């Protein structure tokens, strides 16, 4: 994996990196800056082949400075506030700045989450390896919601999974495994800020105990790396769990059940992301069973959840519709292959290209 951080092989490049990055300066910050600094310490210690430890004041030589204007006087001095304010909560800069004869490599952001993503970007530059003498990168995610969608089952199997069994151990949870922390780090390193941890063809059990306590434990690990936990919900949960005789979207009892269930989940997972529902597909229950539309079913669940910032439209032809692209990494029901390529161009912009199978079966 790319988070193993083996030592840089080229002696000349290694010397440049040691000089520029061997002294990190961090003057404090919120919960999401802490894993950013921890990752930098871990990564640079491995990549530079020498012990790296953060300090709170600038040295008399070159240094790596990490933080936000709110948390760091050095960041306020080195980076104009206007450069960061327009980047939102997830954007960041990675920049070489010279002040009073000293070179500073800066990872700066308007908010803590941007610092986390910027830290991983800097580590990627060293791993690639890229020169830092004139680095001046500005990044801001285009899509505010970027999710990993698992098809893992509670028995450890993975639907259409071809690389072993699930690492979510529901028998042992809420006891945590170090792999969950590594998983959260992997997601953050890719800029992913949400994860659906169970299969879309799921029973309603995940919305009740003992699963809620297990989900809360996972959510706590993901939260430390800025990842919100989502859960797949069965549309028939009011029947299967609530003992109702209907799951109709406009039924007052159904609406009340989902509202109370959502509040129960928020009581355990305060930053709960929301529900993913597979409805009226391959025999799954849904609003069409009651003569209602998918929009009716979606609004039923949305009404039960606390408001969140909507996803930005990814397709110009849907200016009033919140949409997101799904890239399947296997052939899915069609059995067709999917070609996936991740490449970096000289300007360090990362491009993801894939053959995407859309709803009508075309690609």
XYZ file of C-alpha atoms in Angstrom:
363
model
C 0.000 0.000 0.000
C 1.026 3.604 -0.549
C 1.028 4.358 3.201
C 4.047 2.175 3.980
C 6.493 5.045 3.436
C 9.698 3.351 2.370
C 12.849 5.458 2.438
C 13.566 7.596 -0.644
C 16.181 5.738 -2.701
C 17.885 8.549 -4.626
C 20.609 10.028 -2.344
C 20.438 13.502 -3.882
C 16.654 13.689 -3.649
C 16.761 12.289 -0.116
C 19.135 15.062 0.951
C 16.846 17.743 -0.478
C 13.831 16.288 1.280
C 15.662 16.012 4.593
C 16.699 19.653 4.409
C 13.240 20.899 3.482
C 10.979 18.624 5.524
C 13.065 17.284 8.396
C 11.801 19.953 10.817
C 8.006 20.175 10.938
C 6.460 23.139 12.757
C 2.924 22.782 14.101
C 1.443 25.336 16.452
C -1.691 23.407 17.369
C -5.122 22.908 15.869
C -8.372 21.009 15.986
C -9.114 17.266 15.942
C -8.516 16.839 12.206
C -5.129 18.545 12.308
C -3.885 16.005 14.820
C -4.077 13.003 12.433
C -2.574 15.207 9.715
C 0.517 15.896 11.822
C 0.666 12.293 13.009
C 0.643 11.119 9.392
C 3.375 13.571 8.444
C 5.544 12.391 11.344
C 4.941 8.767 10.455
C 5.396 9.264 6.734
C 8.433 11.549 6.811
C 10.196 9.412 9.408
C 9.947 6.511 6.981
C 10.614 8.427 3.776
C 13.552 10.413 5.140
C 15.011 7.526 7.121
C 15.419 9.692 10.206
C 13.363 10.531 13.265
C 11.004 13.441 12.630
C 9.237 15.271 15.451
C 7.133 18.446 15.314
C 8.047 21.637 17.137
C 6.030 24.766 17.884
C 8.477 27.488 16.804
C 10.345 28.143 13.585
C 14.016 27.078 13.510
C 16.872 29.129 12.083
C 16.922 26.917 8.989
C 14.422 25.470 6.508
C 11.225 23.986 7.911
C 7.888 22.431 7.067
C 4.994 24.523 8.429
C 1.535 23.013 8.818
C -1.747 24.565 9.923
C -4.475 27.146 9.408
C -4.426 30.926 9.932
C -6.602 30.448 12.979
C -4.235 27.987 14.660
C -0.824 29.159 13.482
C 0.838 32.576 13.623
C 3.412 31.289 11.122
C 0.707 30.404 8.619
C -0.797 33.885 9.047
C 2.614 35.347 8.296
C 3.470 33.138 5.345
C 0.187 32.720 3.467
C -2.267 35.540 2.666
C -5.633 34.799 4.278
C -7.401 35.558 0.993
C -5.531 32.686 -0.683
C -7.100 30.228 1.754
C -10.559 31.639 2.422
C -11.722 30.943 -1.123
C -10.732 27.257 -0.833
C -13.576 26.319 1.512
C -13.203 23.794 4.308
C -11.463 21.085 2.253
C -9.094 22.987 -0.006
C -5.404 23.564 0.716
C -2.123 24.886 -0.615
C 1.274 23.192 -0.704
C 3.768 25.955 -1.327
C 7.467 26.834 -1.050
C 7.940 30.293 0.499
C 11.139 32.175 1.286
C 11.186 34.619 4.208
C 14.254 36.312 5.694
C 16.561 33.958 3.830
C 14.830 30.797 5.044
C 12.830 28.350 2.933
C 9.508 27.166 4.284
C 7.490 24.360 2.761
C 3.925 25.142 3.760
C 0.832 22.966 4.002
C -1.920 25.449 4.773
C -5.698 25.505 4.632
C -8.671 27.552 5.739
C -9.957 24.670 7.885
C -8.559 21.581 9.590
C -9.916 19.127 7.011
C -7.934 20.875 4.287
C -4.766 20.482 6.362
C -5.395 16.727 6.533
C -5.758 16.402 2.757
C -2.794 18.687 2.156
C -0.595 16.562 4.407
C -1.344 13.465 2.361
C -0.678 15.391 -0.854
C 2.749 16.443 0.371
C 3.592 12.858 1.290
C 2.496 11.779 -2.183
C 4.873 14.318 -3.723
C 7.766 12.830 -1.769
C 6.768 9.276 -2.621
C 6.452 9.967 -6.342
C 9.204 11.570 -6.003
C 8.763 15.206 -7.090
C 11.014 18.229 -6.545
C 9.777 20.732 -3.970
C 12.015 23.716 -4.723
C 9.309 25.568 -6.610
C 6.193 23.731 -5.496
C 3.043 25.883 -5.561
C -0.122 23.792 -5.544
C -3.668 24.858 -4.811
C -6.394 22.240 -4.524
C -10.119 22.420 -3.823
C -12.428 19.410 -4.267
C -15.097 19.888 -6.918
C -17.541 17.396 -5.395
C -18.284 17.899 -1.687
C -19.445 14.299 -1.171
C -16.924 11.571 -2.016
C -17.867 8.128 -0.753
C -16.644 4.546 -0.598
C -19.518 2.069 -0.993
C -18.975 -1.402 0.464
C -20.939 -4.521 -0.395
C -19.873 -6.309 2.769
C -22.210 -8.693 4.612
C -22.431 -9.322 8.342
C -21.165 -12.908 7.922
C -17.877 -11.649 6.484
C -18.657 -12.391 2.857
C -18.620 -9.691 0.183
C -21.165 -9.704 -2.611
C -19.281 -9.899 -5.918
C -16.079 -9.665 -3.898
C -12.986 -11.249 -5.419
C -10.189 -10.356 -2.976
C -10.985 -12.202 0.221
C -13.368 -11.626 3.079
C -14.539 -8.425 4.704
C -12.276 -6.854 7.339
C -15.327 -5.631 9.270
C -15.562 -8.206 12.069
C -19.109 -7.878 13.394
C -18.570 -10.656 15.903
C -15.773 -8.741 17.645
C -17.093 -5.196 17.235
C -17.363 -2.855 19.095
C -13.867 -4.086 19.999
C -11.650 -2.289 17.529
C -8.930 -3.573 15.246
C -5.928 -1.549 14.045
C -7.072 -2.243 10.487
C -9.996 0.132 10.993
C -7.566 2.959 11.699
C -5.530 2.049 8.618
C -8.743 1.975 6.585
C -9.649 5.476 7.780
C -6.149 6.682 6.843
C -6.485 5.180 3.372
C -9.800 6.941 2.806
C -8.423 10.283 3.978
C -5.345 9.881 1.773
C -7.682 9.652 -1.224
C -9.831 12.580 -0.135
C -12.825 10.332 0.593
C -15.085 11.797 3.273
C -17.856 9.192 3.560
C -18.175 5.404 3.743
C -21.166 3.070 3.420
C -20.022 -0.012 5.287
C -22.662 -2.628 4.395
C -24.140 -4.263 1.340
C -27.045 -2.646 -0.521
C -28.861 -6.001 -0.356
C -29.026 -5.730 3.393
C -31.448 -6.876 6.082
C -32.881 -4.284 8.441
C -30.708 -5.559 11.320
C -28.067 -2.839 10.888
C -30.558 -0.242 12.154
C -31.021 -1.953 15.542
C -28.919 -3.239 18.404
C -26.414 -4.741 18.697
C -25.377 -3.257 15.355
C -25.889 0.379 16.348
C -23.285 0.113 19.103
C -20.909 -1.598 16.664
C -21.524 1.102 14.047
C -20.852 3.809 16.627
C -17.452 2.274 17.364
C -16.547 2.273 13.663
C -17.832 5.824 13.253
C -15.513 6.968 16.030
C -12.475 5.657 14.151
C -13.570 7.101 10.809
C -14.378 10.465 12.392
C -10.757 10.958 13.420
C -9.831 11.043 9.729
C -12.746 13.179 8.601
C -14.881 10.322 7.256
C -18.609 10.152 7.995
C -20.268 6.765 8.378
C -23.307 5.911 6.248
C -25.383 2.755 6.434
C -27.485 0.898 3.906
C -31.069 0.640 5.114
C -33.842 -1.670 4.003
C -36.871 0.287 2.843
C -39.016 -2.305 4.641
C -37.360 -1.627 8.004
C -40.579 -0.177 9.540
C -42.169 -3.591 8.917
C -39.183 -5.779 9.775
C -38.092 -3.859 12.873
C -41.029 -1.680 13.807
C -43.826 -4.206 13.478
C -45.851 -1.967 11.148
C -47.947 -3.461 8.398
C -46.716 -1.004 5.772
C -43.651 0.952 4.674
C -45.632 3.383 2.502
C -43.839 6.751 2.183
C -46.889 8.889 3.038
C -48.084 6.816 5.973
C -47.841 8.911 9.192
C -46.763 5.907 11.259
C -43.975 5.115 8.796
C -42.741 8.705 8.827
C -42.772 8.732 12.609
C -40.851 5.447 12.733
C -38.055 6.716 10.470
C -37.814 9.994 12.409
C -37.439 8.170 15.723
C -34.982 5.701 14.238
C -32.824 8.497 12.849
C -32.788 10.231 16.222
C -31.771 6.977 17.872
C -28.841 6.701 15.476
C -27.817 10.336 15.985
C -27.824 9.657 19.704
C -24.973 7.208 19.133
C -23.337 8.733 16.026
C -23.636 12.513 16.131
C -22.090 12.976 12.678
C -24.058 10.149 11.039
C -23.913 10.640 7.270
C -27.244 9.136 6.274
C -28.865 6.184 4.533
C -28.159 4.420 1.264
C -31.184 2.498 -0.017
C -31.502 0.064 -2.886
C -35.203 0.258 -3.702
C -37.337 -1.720 -6.177
C -34.329 -3.353 -7.811
C -33.649 -7.102 -7.965
C -36.601 -7.798 -5.706
C -35.732 -5.254 -3.040
C -38.675 -3.405 -1.393
C -39.279 0.226 -2.245
C -41.813 3.015 -2.746
C -43.020 1.598 -6.068
C -44.625 -1.217 -4.057
C -47.053 1.409 -2.747
C -47.658 3.291 -5.980
C -45.210 6.017 -5.068
C -42.089 7.322 -6.808
C -38.456 7.015 -5.835
C -38.533 10.734 -5.068
C -41.313 10.055 -2.541
C -39.192 7.366 -0.908
C -36.089 9.551 -0.851
C -37.998 12.448 0.689
C -39.347 10.129 3.381
C -35.821 9.322 4.540
C -34.501 12.838 3.973
C -37.230 14.194 6.198
C -36.034 11.989 9.039
C -32.386 13.051 8.745
C -30.744 16.227 9.954
C -30.012 18.701 7.160
C -26.646 18.394 5.448
C -25.059 20.322 2.650
C -26.411 18.886 -0.633
C -24.143 17.238 -3.154
C -23.123 19.472 -6.042
C -24.521 18.423 -9.470
C -21.840 16.526 -11.382
C -23.640 16.597 -14.704
C -24.453 19.822 -16.530
C -27.683 18.362 -17.872
C -29.069 18.040 -14.343
C -28.811 21.606 -13.013
C -31.509 21.121 -10.366
C -30.752 17.526 -9.393
C -28.220 16.449 -6.777
C -26.259 13.685 -8.484
C -23.133 11.657 -8.038
C -21.234 9.310 -10.302
C -20.761 5.683 -9.268
C -17.729 3.855 -10.626
C -18.096 0.070 -10.203
C -14.759 -1.695 -9.847
C -16.126 -4.987 -11.180
C -18.507 -5.958 -13.940
C -21.528 -6.001 -11.650
C -24.749 -7.598 -12.889
C -23.748 -6.992 -16.511
C -20.669 -9.195 -16.204
C -18.717 -6.731 -18.314
C -15.211 -5.610 -17.480
C -14.502 -2.131 -16.233
C -11.242 -0.467 -17.189
C -10.016 1.845 -14.458
C -7.004 4.117 -14.743
C -5.527 6.555 -12.239
C -2.863 8.804 -13.647
C -0.981 11.938 -12.678
C 0.066 14.552 -15.217
C 2.992 16.911 -14.895
C 0.880 19.573 -13.169
C 0.111 17.062 -10.393
C -3.594 16.999 -11.191
C -4.904 13.475 -10.610
C -7.299 12.058 -13.182
C -9.667 9.131 -12.738
C -11.028 7.593 -15.903
C -13.324 4.605 -16.160
C -15.951 2.839 -18.177
C -19.145 3.523 -16.222
C -22.236 1.383 -16.598
C -25.337 3.561 -16.303
C -28.867 2.613 -15.340
C -30.092 1.656 -18.807
C -27.219 -0.794 -19.301
C -25.222 1.357 -21.698
C -21.653 2.322 -20.935
